[in-house]
């Protein structure tokens, strides 16, 4: 049964209103009888009749009610047309209807006009960018001031490009609004604006934030009266501002909207970092989803970690730059977001860097300042027609707040999904350099004197990789005068070569020693002591965090070095030394040969947070395959093939040794083996650690076991 009472005869498409009691809804058009009735339909877009499901080459359509709905997708997006209802009288204060499809004003829209043709209201679908959904959602017009007037509905499709169609259903007059236009005007005097939410992406609705000084942002939030969790907008940097928050909600969410209030805390804050699924020493955000690390920069004793972040739920959406700082790469304190979505788009990945004022066209007043380079993903903007462009931002207060440059974008859209700018100062050429992902496996080199005006100088390829470039120099270990440059992609595929400030020339084939549930890593700008410190995103199935109010985590921080094997350089990846400050010794074994039956110290490991630090002498080991089973998952070295579980290709021997560092945390395991890194999410149901020694015994020069303290105490 449709929501609206069928108070008109079988010709329910007729515009005349049948008299009814004041409490009853009046159906104006339901499109359920297989025809257009008295509607006047022109053009080809609406076909010969209403439709009962998805049309050819269309995504699944949902949300319509009854047998049919009106669609302008006949003939695809290129077809155009118009459908106009007969005149009908306004007899209720609200006109409710379902709408989906394209969101282009004047092109894919529904209008309400007076009998004289005056435009009274207009509405568009939700979609202006590739992707999206064909779901129809409720919309409401308050027509109370037109009581007794006669009006017409017109449904228009004038667009011939993407999302060039519209879908509508269930036009009905009612005493009750199905959708409410809501707004809160708030003088910000508390840190958080709290939201009750459910973990259901399909229930997300858009809200727009505006301040008196021109700040504007937006987010989709799955508001709920009975929430799964509470999330928040962190307004610490907007204290004293007056902001408005506006949006549309279904009428049954009014009580939930009333709970969106300013607060000094947020419900559940006392439990943060103590949840059962919270990793003990990996970075996770207090609330919401995270992915790519961004803006990694070391400044004045602080490690800054920004990251792709949805503050409002545990799935990907609302790309914002979360921001946290640490003195030691492990004890992190979250700050308000560094970058919010804005007119140019949502905030995709980028980088951070130290900015001396003399090398910048930005309004930098501190010495040094901190700069950010980011992609504004225009396809996610609330403003139609935007594309992916590159922008910059700056901080004059040590990274507490960031301002977007007023002249953004500094690089307009070039090609495809161009994104993820990695920016650094190249002293030999006295230029800023940007490595930018272009499209396919192509990356570009762009240079600038001032961070504002950029010139593309070359391109390069990383076969087998895409996105999230890094470009950095490393000295060859043992010969610091031999400096090589490394280009890096999101999957950890890298090439070694030379860079003159304008062009990268590879001297190696693509290599990789970075495997498993890790992606989109980036290295720090200005890390102390010349270190190349890197953090990756541990991507994976969010089921690992099922029920938690946060989702996914960062990798361990790790240091990159360049070592030579058989006359060829390769990256050597090790955990950053700062992790050792978390250790609590369990056992220390030296110079032992074992098949595991006499190694009782492994059984002394308890819980999920521990480290194994081992060096195996290959000459004194006759086991064909050795390593450890971590919660039932094998991580083992094969002596015959020189391969390791989860890592592709042949691994290197280090002067007859295998160095093995295993890190277990809640839900994850990371392994460093002779300069290669492997990351995994684990269920952790089996015993924590068991030795693998197949075909013989293993000789350990050293086998050290440590519990690792929580950094959230």
Tab-separated table of N, CA and C in Angstrom, residues 275-387:
chain	number	residue	atom	x	y	z
A	275	UNK	N	38.565	0.752	24.086
A	275	UNK	CA	37.626	-0.191	23.497
A	275	UNK	C	38.337	-1.525	23.218
A	276	UNK	N	37.571	-2.596	23.211
A	276	UNK	CA	38.166	-3.924	23.064
A	276	UNK	C	38.867	-4.101	21.723
A	277	UNK	N	38.396	-3.430	20.696
A	277	UNK	CA	39.001	-3.580	19.368
A	277	UNK	C	40.013	-2.481	19.056
A	278	UNK	N	40.348	-1.642	19.996
A	278	UNK	CA	41.287	-0.549	19.769
A	278	UNK	C	42.720	-1.074	19.768
A	279	UNK	N	43.491	-0.881	18.673
A	279	UNK	CA	44.912	-1.226	18.702
A	279	UNK	C	45.623	-0.480	19.828
A	280	UNK	N	46.632	-1.136	20.407
A	280	UNK	CA	47.285	-0.579	21.594
A	280	UNK	C	48.401	0.405	21.260
A	281	UNK	N	49.043	0.252	20.096
A	281	UNK	CA	50.153	1.162	19.812
A	281	UNK	C	50.176	1.662	18.359
A	282	UNK	N	49.144	1.363	17.589
A	282	UNK	CA	48.995	1.926	16.256
A	282	UNK	C	48.040	3.110	16.301
A	283	UNK	N	48.269	4.065	15.405
A	283	UNK	CA	47.368	5.215	15.389
A	283	UNK	C	46.014	4.842	14.806
A	284	UNK	N	44.971	5.179	15.529
A	284	UNK	CA	43.592	5.128	15.062
A	284	UNK	C	42.926	6.431	15.482
A	285	UNK	N	41.939	6.848	14.728
A	285	UNK	CA	41.242	8.079	15.076
A	285	UNK	C	40.211	7.815	16.169
A	286	UNK	N	39.928	8.825	16.965
A	286	UNK	CA	38.958	8.653	18.055
A	286	UNK	C	37.617	8.173	17.520
A	287	UNK	N	37.205	8.746	16.415
A	287	UNK	CA	35.935	8.392	15.798
A	287	UNK	C	36.130	8.361	14.283
A	288	UNK	N	35.415	7.455	13.629
A	288	UNK	CA	35.312	7.500	12.184
A	288	UNK	C	36.354	6.699	11.428
A	289	UNK	N	36.254	6.824	10.132
A	289	UNK	CA	37.092	6.125	9.152
A	289	UNK	C	38.386	6.892	8.923
A	290	UNK	N	39.495	6.148	8.631
A	290	UNK	CA	40.696	6.787	8.132
A	290	UNK	C	41.270	5.983	6.974
A	291	UNK	N	41.946	6.699	6.059
A	291	UNK	CA	42.777	6.023	5.067
A	291	UNK	C	44.064	6.810	4.870
A	292	UNK	N	44.499	7.105	3.670
A	292	UNK	CA	45.863	7.549	3.375
A	292	UNK	C	46.434	8.532	4.394
A	293	UNK	N	47.695	8.301	4.832
A	293	UNK	CA	48.391	9.351	5.588
A	293	UNK	C	48.698	10.524	4.672
A	294	UNK	N	48.545	11.721	5.184
A	294	UNK	CA	48.780	12.959	4.431
A	294	UNK	C	49.596	13.919	5.288
A	295	UNK	N	50.205	14.895	4.637
A	295	UNK	CA	50.788	16.018	5.364
A	295	UNK	C	51.796	15.621	6.420
A	296	UNK	N	52.644	14.614	6.143
A	296	UNK	CA	53.618	14.170	7.133
A	296	UNK	C	54.790	15.153	7.158
A	297	UNK	N	54.929	15.854	8.257
A	297	UNK	CA	55.991	16.851	8.375
A	297	UNK	C	56.450	16.900	9.827
A	298	UNK	N	57.760	17.073	10.022
A	298	UNK	CA	58.348	17.214	11.359
A	298	UNK	C	58.710	18.675	11.550
A	299	UNK	N	58.202	19.288	12.627
A	299	UNK	CA	58.436	20.703	12.865
A	299	UNK	C	58.513	20.982	14.352
A	300	UNK	N	59.600	21.601	14.755
A	300	UNK	CA	59.778	22.065	16.132
A	300	UNK	C	59.480	20.967	17.153
A	301	UNK	N	60.060	19.792	16.902
A	301	UNK	CA	59.952	18.687	17.845
A	301	UNK	C	58.670	17.890	17.756
A	302	UNK	N	57.801	18.217	16.809
A	302	UNK	CA	56.517	17.529	16.677
A	302	UNK	C	56.433	16.799	15.338
A	303	UNK	N	55.976	15.541	15.424
A	303	UNK	CA	55.626	14.791	14.221
A	303	UNK	C	54.152	15.052	13.926
A	304	UNK	N	53.874	15.613	12.762
A	304	UNK	CA	52.493	15.876	12.364
A	304	UNK	C	52.021	14.759	11.448
A	305	UNK	N	50.891	14.195	11.773
A	305	UNK	CA	50.258	13.155	10.960
A	305	UNK	C	48.865	13.639	10.578
A	306	UNK	N	48.674	13.940	9.306
A	306	UNK	CA	47.329	14.167	8.793
A	306	UNK	C	46.899	12.910	8.046
A	307	UNK	N	45.626	12.782	7.771
A	307	UNK	CA	45.137	11.553	7.166
A	307	UNK	C	43.751	11.779	6.579
A	308	UNK	N	43.434	10.966	5.558
A	308	UNK	CA	42.095	10.967	4.986
A	308	UNK	C	41.105	10.469	6.043
A	309	UNK	N	40.048	11.223	6.242
A	309	UNK	CA	39.221	10.988	7.429
A	309	UNK	C	37.758	11.281	7.138
A	310	UNK	N	36.888	10.357	7.560
A	310	UNK	CA	35.459	10.628	7.663
A	310	UNK	C	35.136	10.741	9.142
A	311	UNK	N	34.956	11.948	9.663
A	311	UNK	CA	34.711	12.086	11.108
A	311	UNK	C	33.355	11.563	11.551
A	312	UNK	N	32.455	11.258	10.589
A	312	UNK	CA	31.057	11.043	10.933
A	312	UNK	C	30.590	9.602	10.823
A	313	UNK	N	31.464	8.682	10.400
A	313	UNK	CA	31.056	7.280	10.361
A	313	UNK	C	32.262	6.400	10.060
A	314	UNK	N	32.036	5.078	10.001
A	314	UNK	CA	33.139	4.126	9.897
A	314	UNK	C	33.392	3.684	8.463
A	315	UNK	N	32.770	4.331	7.479
A	315	UNK	CA	33.003	4.017	6.083
A	315	UNK	C	33.575	5.254	5.380
A	316	UNK	N	34.069	5.044	4.157
A	316	UNK	CA	34.673	6.126	3.374
A	316	UNK	C	33.609	7.143	2.972
A	317	UNK	N	33.847	8.409	3.275
A	317	UNK	CA	32.953	9.507	2.898
A	317	UNK	C	33.547	10.784	3.483
A	318	UNK	N	33.030	11.922	3.056
A	318	UNK	CA	33.337	13.216	3.688
A	318	UNK	C	34.831	13.488	3.805
A	319	UNK	N	35.625	13.217	2.778
A	319	UNK	CA	37.072	13.275	2.946
A	319	UNK	C	37.563	14.627	3.461
A	320	UNK	N	38.097	14.537	4.675
A	320	UNK	CA	38.610	15.634	5.486
A	320	UNK	C	40.029	15.249	5.877
A	321	UNK	N	40.893	16.223	6.161
A	321	UNK	CA	42.218	15.881	6.683
A	321	UNK	C	42.170	15.873	8.212
A	322	UNK	N	42.079	14.660	8.795
A	322	UNK	CA	42.295	14.549	10.224
A	322	UNK	C	43.715	14.964	10.562
A	323	UNK	N	43.978	15.247	11.830
A	323	UNK	CA	45.292	15.779	12.202
A	323	UNK	C	45.634	15.336	13.620
A	324	UNK	N	46.834	14.804	13.787
A	324	UNK	CA	47.325	14.422	15.112
A	324	UNK	C	48.810	14.767	15.197
A	325	UNK	N	49.298	14.978	16.403
A	325	UNK	CA	50.713	15.296	16.613
A	325	UNK	C	51.279	14.390	17.694
A	326	UNK	N	52.605	14.180	17.622
A	326	UNK	CA	53.278	13.301	18.576
A	326	UNK	C	54.706	13.780	18.789
A	327	UNK	N	55.225	13.504	19.989
A	327	UNK	CA	56.640	13.759	20.271
A	327	UNK	C	57.512	12.584	19.881
A	328	UNK	N	56.887	11.391	19.689
A	328	UNK	CA	57.705	10.177	19.537
A	328	UNK	C	57.155	9.187	18.516
A	329	UNK	N	56.223	9.599	17.662
A	329	UNK	CA	55.633	8.755	16.628
A	329	UNK	C	54.663	7.699	17.152
A	330	UNK	N	54.418	7.685	18.461
A	330	UNK	CA	53.503	6.684	19.018
A	330	UNK	C	52.442	7.286	19.934
A	331	UNK	N	52.794	8.239	20.741
A	331	UNK	CA	51.824	8.859	21.640
A	331	UNK	C	51.231	10.073	20.925
A	332	UNK	N	50.059	9.856	20.321
A	332	UNK	CA	49.448	10.867	19.466
A	332	UNK	C	48.344	11.629	20.207
A	333	UNK	N	48.230	12.898	19.905
A	333	UNK	CA	47.141	13.745	20.406
A	333	UNK	C	46.409	14.299	19.188
A	334	UNK	N	45.119	14.030	19.101
A	334	UNK	CA	44.345	14.515	17.961
A	334	UNK	C	44.012	15.995	18.112
A	335	UNK	N	44.176	16.681	17.009
A	335	UNK	CA	43.781	18.077	16.904
A	335	UNK	C	42.558	18.175	15.995
A	336	UNK	N	41.948	19.351	15.901
A	336	UNK	CA	40.854	19.505	14.939
A	336	UNK	C	41.355	19.249	13.523
A	337	UNK	N	40.474	18.938	12.595
A	337	UNK	CA	40.914	18.699	11.219
A	337	UNK	C	41.757	19.843	10.672
A	338	UNK	N	42.781	19.474	9.893
A	338	UNK	CA	43.627	20.477	9.258
A	338	UNK	C	42.931	21.086	8.048
A	339	UNK	N	42.192	20.261	7.296
A	339	UNK	CA	41.506	20.726	6.084
A	339	UNK	C	40.104	20.137	6.032
A	340	UNK	N	39.125	20.998	5.790
A	340	UNK	CA	37.737	20.579	5.640
A	340	UNK	C	37.335	20.616	4.163
A	341	UNK	N	36.322	19.844	3.769
A	341	UNK	CA	35.763	20.020	2.426
A	341	UNK	C	35.302	21.457	2.227
A	342	UNK	N	35.400	21.928	0.981
A	342	UNK	CA	34.994	23.292	0.677
A	342	UNK	C	34.422	23.386	-0.722
A	343	UNK	N	34.319	24.599	-1.219
A	343	UNK	CA	33.685	24.827	-2.516
A	343	UNK	C	34.383	24.068	-3.635
A	344	UNK	N	35.724	23.958	-3.568
A	344	UNK	CA	36.474	23.293	-4.635
A	344	UNK	C	36.352	21.780	-4.579
A	345	UNK	N	35.900	21.249	-3.442
A	345	UNK	CA	35.716	19.807	-3.355
A	345	UNK	C	36.080	19.264	-1.993
A	346	UNK	N	35.955	17.944	-1.874
A	346	UNK	CA	36.402	17.276	-0.666
A	346	UNK	C	37.923	17.164	-0.710
A	347	UNK	N	38.538	16.921	0.448
A	347	UNK	CA	39.983	16.984	0.565
A	347	UNK	C	40.616	15.606	0.355
A	348	UNK	N	41.152	15.376	-0.842
A	348	UNK	CA	41.876	14.145	-1.116
A	348	UNK	C	43.337	14.300	-0.676
A	349	UNK	N	44.148	13.296	-0.967
A	349	UNK	CA	45.482	13.180	-0.375
A	349	UNK	C	46.449	14.255	-0.854
A	350	UNK	N	47.531	14.399	-0.091
A	350	UNK	CA	48.583	15.354	-0.395
A	350	UNK	C	49.710	15.239	0.607
A	351	UNK	N	50.457	16.321	0.796
A	351	UNK	CA	51.693	16.250	1.579
A	351	UNK	C	51.871	17.492	2.430
A	352	UNK	N	52.845	17.431	3.344
A	352	UNK	CA	53.202	18.550	4.194
A	352	UNK	C	54.679	18.865	4.058
A	353	UNK	N	55.056	20.123	4.338
A	353	UNK	CA	56.444	20.531	4.137
A	353	UNK	C	56.727	21.805	4.920
A	354	UNK	N	57.994	21.995	5.277
A	354	UNK	CA	58.429	23.206	5.948
A	354	UNK	C	58.589	24.310	4.911
A	355	UNK	N	58.125	25.529	5.242
A	355	UNK	CA	58.139	26.642	4.286
A	355	UNK	C	58.900	27.836	4.871
A	356	UNK	N	60.139	28.065	4.444
A	356	UNK	CA	60.787	29.335	4.788
A	356	UNK	C	60.071	30.478	4.075
A	357	UNK	N	59.776	31.581	4.738
A	357	UNK	CA	59.005	32.659	4.101
A	357	UNK	C	59.618	33.164	2.802
A	358	UNK	N	60.940	33.168	2.686
A	358	UNK	CA	61.577	33.731	1.490
A	358	UNK	C	61.369	32.865	0.250
A	359	UNK	N	60.929	31.642	0.436
A	359	UNK	CA	60.706	30.751	-0.698
A	359	UNK	C	59.223	30.562	-0.999
A	360	UNK	N	58.398	31.527	-0.634
A	360	UNK	CA	56.964	31.297	-0.748
A	360	UNK	C	56.224	32.550	-1.176
A	361	UNK	N	55.217	32.336	-2.016
A	361	UNK	CA	54.279	33.396	-2.340
A	361	UNK	C	53.058	33.357	-1.452
A	362	UNK	N	53.070	32.475	-0.469
A	362	UNK	CA	51.964	32.378	0.484
A	362	UNK	C	52.161	33.413	1.591
A	363	UNK	N	51.101	33.809	2.280
A	363	UNK	CA	51.233	34.789	3.362
A	363	UNK	C	51.805	34.161	4.638
A	364	UNK	N	53.051	33.685	4.529
A	364	UNK	CA	53.736	33.063	5.662
A	364	UNK	C	54.384	34.156	6.495
A	365	UNK	N	54.068	34.199	7.784
A	365	UNK	CA	54.667	35.192	8.684
A	365	UNK	C	55.548	34.551	9.737
A	366	UNK	N	55.424	33.261	9.949
A	366	UNK	CA	56.266	32.577	10.927
A	366	UNK	C	57.481	31.997	10.214
A	367	UNK	N	58.536	31.741	10.962
A	367	UNK	CA	59.745	31.178	10.376
A	367	UNK	C	60.218	30.001	11.213
A	368	UNK	N	59.997	28.776	10.744
A	368	UNK	CA	59.384	28.499	9.445
A	368	UNK	C	57.873	28.375	9.565
A	369	UNK	N	57.214	28.405	8.423
A	369	UNK	CA	55.807	28.048	8.365
A	369	UNK	C	55.677	26.591	7.956
A	370	UNK	N	54.471	26.082	8.016
A	370	UNK	CA	54.184	24.728	7.538
A	370	UNK	C	53.217	24.847	6.373
A	371	UNK	N	53.527	24.157	5.300
A	371	UNK	CA	52.656	24.151	4.132
A	371	UNK	C	52.022	22.798	3.916
A	372	UNK	N	50.872	22.785	3.295
A	372	UNK	CA	50.190	21.568	2.878
A	372	UNK	C	49.847	21.694	1.399
A	373	UNK	N	50.025	20.613	0.661
A	373	UNK	CA	49.547	20.529	-0.721
A	373	UNK	C	48.507	19.428	-0.769
A	374	UNK	N	47.378	19.681	-1.408
A	374	UNK	CA	46.265	18.741	-1.368
A	374	UNK	C	45.533	18.733	-2.700
A	375	UNK	N	44.788	17.677	-2.917
A	375	UNK	CA	43.866	17.625	-4.046
A	375	UNK	C	42.476	17.989	-3.561
A	376	UNK	N	41.878	18.972	-4.208
A	376	UNK	CA	40.455	19.265	-3.998
A	376	UNK	C	39.688	18.426	-5.025
A	377	UNK	N	39.021	17.381	-4.550
A	377	UNK	CA	38.321	16.468	-5.453
A	377	UNK	C	36.980	17.086	-5.804
A	378	UNK	N	36.986	17.842	-6.917
A	378	UNK	CA	35.805	18.610	-7.290
A	378	UNK	C	34.573	17.779	-7.533
A	379	UNK	N	34.776	16.506	-7.947
A	379	UNK	CA	33.624	15.637	-8.179
A	379	UNK	C	32.814	15.403	-6.912
A	380	UNK	N	33.395	15.682	-5.760
A	380	UNK	CA	32.672	15.538	-4.507
A	380	UNK	C	32.145	16.839	-3.947
A	381	UNK	N	32.309	17.940	-4.681
A	381	UNK	CA	31.867	19.244	-4.200
A	381	UNK	C	30.347	19.352	-4.251
A	382	UNK	N	29.802	20.206	-3.408
A	382	UNK	CA	28.373	20.501	-3.498
A	382	UNK	C	28.096	21.489	-4.620
A	383	UNK	N	29.163	22.017	-5.225
A	383	UNK	CA	29.024	22.930	-6.360
A	383	UNK	C	29.205	22.120	-7.641
A	384	UNK	N	28.205	22.053	-8.509
A	384	UNK	CA	28.335	21.239	-9.732
A	384	UNK	C	29.447	21.741	-10.643
A	385	UNK	N	29.990	20.816	-11.446
A	385	UNK	CA	30.931	21.190	-12.490
A	385	UNK	C	32.378	21.268	-12.073
A	386	UNK	N	32.700	20.985	-10.828
A	386	UNK	CA	34.087	21.047	-10.376
A	386	UNK	C	34.828	19.758	-10.744
A	387	UNK	N	36.148	19.873	-10.945
A	387	UNK	CA	36.998	18.720	-11.208
A	387	UNK	C	38.146	18.694	-10.207
